[in-house]
Short mmCIF file of C-alpha atoms in Angstrom, two decimals:
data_model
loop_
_atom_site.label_atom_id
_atom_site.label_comp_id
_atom_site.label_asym_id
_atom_site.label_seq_id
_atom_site.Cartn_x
_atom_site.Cartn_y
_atom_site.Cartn_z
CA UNK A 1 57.35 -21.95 -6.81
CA UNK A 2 58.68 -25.60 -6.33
CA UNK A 3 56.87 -28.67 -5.16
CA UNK A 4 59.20 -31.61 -4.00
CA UNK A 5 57.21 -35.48 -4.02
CA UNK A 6 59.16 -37.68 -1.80
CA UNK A 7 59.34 -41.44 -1.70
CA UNK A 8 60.72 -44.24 -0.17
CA UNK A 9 60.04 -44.51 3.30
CA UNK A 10 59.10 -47.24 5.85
CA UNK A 11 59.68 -50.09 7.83
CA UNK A 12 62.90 -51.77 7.55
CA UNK A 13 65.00 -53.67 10.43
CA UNK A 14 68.56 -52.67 12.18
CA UNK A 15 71.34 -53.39 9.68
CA UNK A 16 68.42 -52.69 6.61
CA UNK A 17 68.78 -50.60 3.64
CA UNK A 18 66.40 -47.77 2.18
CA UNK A 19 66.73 -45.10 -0.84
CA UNK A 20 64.49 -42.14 -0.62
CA UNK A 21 63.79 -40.36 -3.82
CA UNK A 22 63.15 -36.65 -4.00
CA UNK A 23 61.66 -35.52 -7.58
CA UNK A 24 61.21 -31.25 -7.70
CA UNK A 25 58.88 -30.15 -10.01
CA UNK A 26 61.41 -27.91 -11.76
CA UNK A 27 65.21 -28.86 -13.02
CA UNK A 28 67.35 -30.15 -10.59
CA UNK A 29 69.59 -27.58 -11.87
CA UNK A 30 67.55 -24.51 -10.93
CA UNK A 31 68.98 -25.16 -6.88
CA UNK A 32 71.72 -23.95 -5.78
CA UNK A 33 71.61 -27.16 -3.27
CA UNK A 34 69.46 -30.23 -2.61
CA UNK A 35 69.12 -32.17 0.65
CA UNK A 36 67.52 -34.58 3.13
CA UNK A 37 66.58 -33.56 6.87
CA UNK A 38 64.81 -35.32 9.28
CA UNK A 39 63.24 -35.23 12.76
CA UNK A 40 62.95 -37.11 15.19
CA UNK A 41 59.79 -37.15 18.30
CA UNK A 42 60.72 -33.87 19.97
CA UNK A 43 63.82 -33.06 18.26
CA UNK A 44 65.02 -30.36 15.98
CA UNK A 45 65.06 -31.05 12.34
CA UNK A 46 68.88 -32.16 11.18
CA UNK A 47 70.37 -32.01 8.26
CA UNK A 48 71.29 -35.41 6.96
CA UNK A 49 73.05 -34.98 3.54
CA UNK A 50 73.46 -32.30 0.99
CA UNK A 51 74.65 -31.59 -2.59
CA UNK A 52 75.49 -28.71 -4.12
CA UNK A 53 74.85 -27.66 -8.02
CA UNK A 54 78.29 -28.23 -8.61
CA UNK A 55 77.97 -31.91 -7.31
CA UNK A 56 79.79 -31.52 -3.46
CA UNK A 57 78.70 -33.29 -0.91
CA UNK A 58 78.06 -33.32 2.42
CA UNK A 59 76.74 -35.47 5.40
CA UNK A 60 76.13 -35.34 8.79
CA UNK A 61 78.81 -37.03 11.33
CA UNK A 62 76.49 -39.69 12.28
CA UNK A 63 75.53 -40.99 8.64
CA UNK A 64 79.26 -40.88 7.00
CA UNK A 65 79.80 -43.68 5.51
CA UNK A 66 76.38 -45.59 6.13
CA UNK A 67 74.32 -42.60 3.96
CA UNK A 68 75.35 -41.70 0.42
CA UNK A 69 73.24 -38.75 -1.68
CA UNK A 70 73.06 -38.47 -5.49
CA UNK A 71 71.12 -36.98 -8.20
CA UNK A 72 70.53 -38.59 -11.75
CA UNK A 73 69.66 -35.85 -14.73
CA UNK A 74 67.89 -37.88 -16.45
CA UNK A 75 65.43 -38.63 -14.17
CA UNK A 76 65.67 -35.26 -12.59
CA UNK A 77 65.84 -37.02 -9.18
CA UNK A 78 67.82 -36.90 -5.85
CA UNK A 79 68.18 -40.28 -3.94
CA UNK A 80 69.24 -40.61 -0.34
CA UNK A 81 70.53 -44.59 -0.21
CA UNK A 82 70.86 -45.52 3.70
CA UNK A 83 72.13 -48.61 4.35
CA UNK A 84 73.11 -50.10 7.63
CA UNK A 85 69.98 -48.28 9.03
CA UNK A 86 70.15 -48.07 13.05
CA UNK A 87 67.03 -47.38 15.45
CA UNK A 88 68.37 -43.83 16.07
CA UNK A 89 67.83 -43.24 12.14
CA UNK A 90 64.00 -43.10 12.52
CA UNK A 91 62.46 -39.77 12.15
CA UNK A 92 60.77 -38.36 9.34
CA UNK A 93 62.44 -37.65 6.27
CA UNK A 94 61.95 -34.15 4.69
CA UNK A 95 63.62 -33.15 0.94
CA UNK A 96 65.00 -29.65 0.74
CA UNK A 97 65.87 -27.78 -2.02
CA UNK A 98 66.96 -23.75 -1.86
CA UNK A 99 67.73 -21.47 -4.56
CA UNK A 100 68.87 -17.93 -3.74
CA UNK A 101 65.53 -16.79 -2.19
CA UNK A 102 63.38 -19.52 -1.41
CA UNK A 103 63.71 -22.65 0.82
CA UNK A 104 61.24 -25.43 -0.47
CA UNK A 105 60.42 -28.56 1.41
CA UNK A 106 58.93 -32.02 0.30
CA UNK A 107 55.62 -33.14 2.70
CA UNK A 108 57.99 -35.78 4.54
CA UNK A 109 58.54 -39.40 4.66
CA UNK A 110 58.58 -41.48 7.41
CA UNK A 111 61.23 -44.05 7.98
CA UNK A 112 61.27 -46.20 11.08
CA UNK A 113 64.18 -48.63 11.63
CA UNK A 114 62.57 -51.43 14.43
CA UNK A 115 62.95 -55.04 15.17
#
């Protein structure tokens, strides 16, 4: 078993900047992947932005180039920096992490991009 603790949501205007930290309980390295979801009020939860063991990336169309993921060993932590945050980015902000038979999740964060 994993547990993920998430941080860094909240309040932030259009054109603001957030990083969301994601700390696992175990190694980094024991995932075959890492990543950020959210969901919206009556949507389906998205993914946002991945990263492989192996350090690949990927993002969803509507983040490229606004979102960037990364992971630091030493503090055995992923980061989701969004910058040039837009009302549609609200939602709630989930950390995922899967290894070859288990999906874990983080209890959410909440980011909501408003004027």
């Amino acid at each position: 078993q994993a547990q993920l603790v998430e941080s860094g949501g909240g309040l932030v205007q259009p054109g603001g900047s957030l990083r969301l930290s994601c700390t696992p309980s175990k190694s980094i390295f024991n995932f075959n992947s890492m990543g950020w979801y959210r969901q919206a009020p009556g949507m389906q939860r998205e993914l946002v932005a991945g990263i492989t063991k192996g350090g690949t990336t990927n993002y969803a169309d509507s983040v490229k180039g606004r979102f960037t993921i990364s992971r630091t060993n030493a503090e055995n932590t992923v980061y989701l920096q969004m910058n040039s945050l837009k009302p549609e980015d609200t939602a709630v902000y989930y950390c995922n992490a899967v290894t070859p038979t288990n999906h874990y999740w983080g209890q959410g964060t909440q980011v909501t991009v408003s004027s």
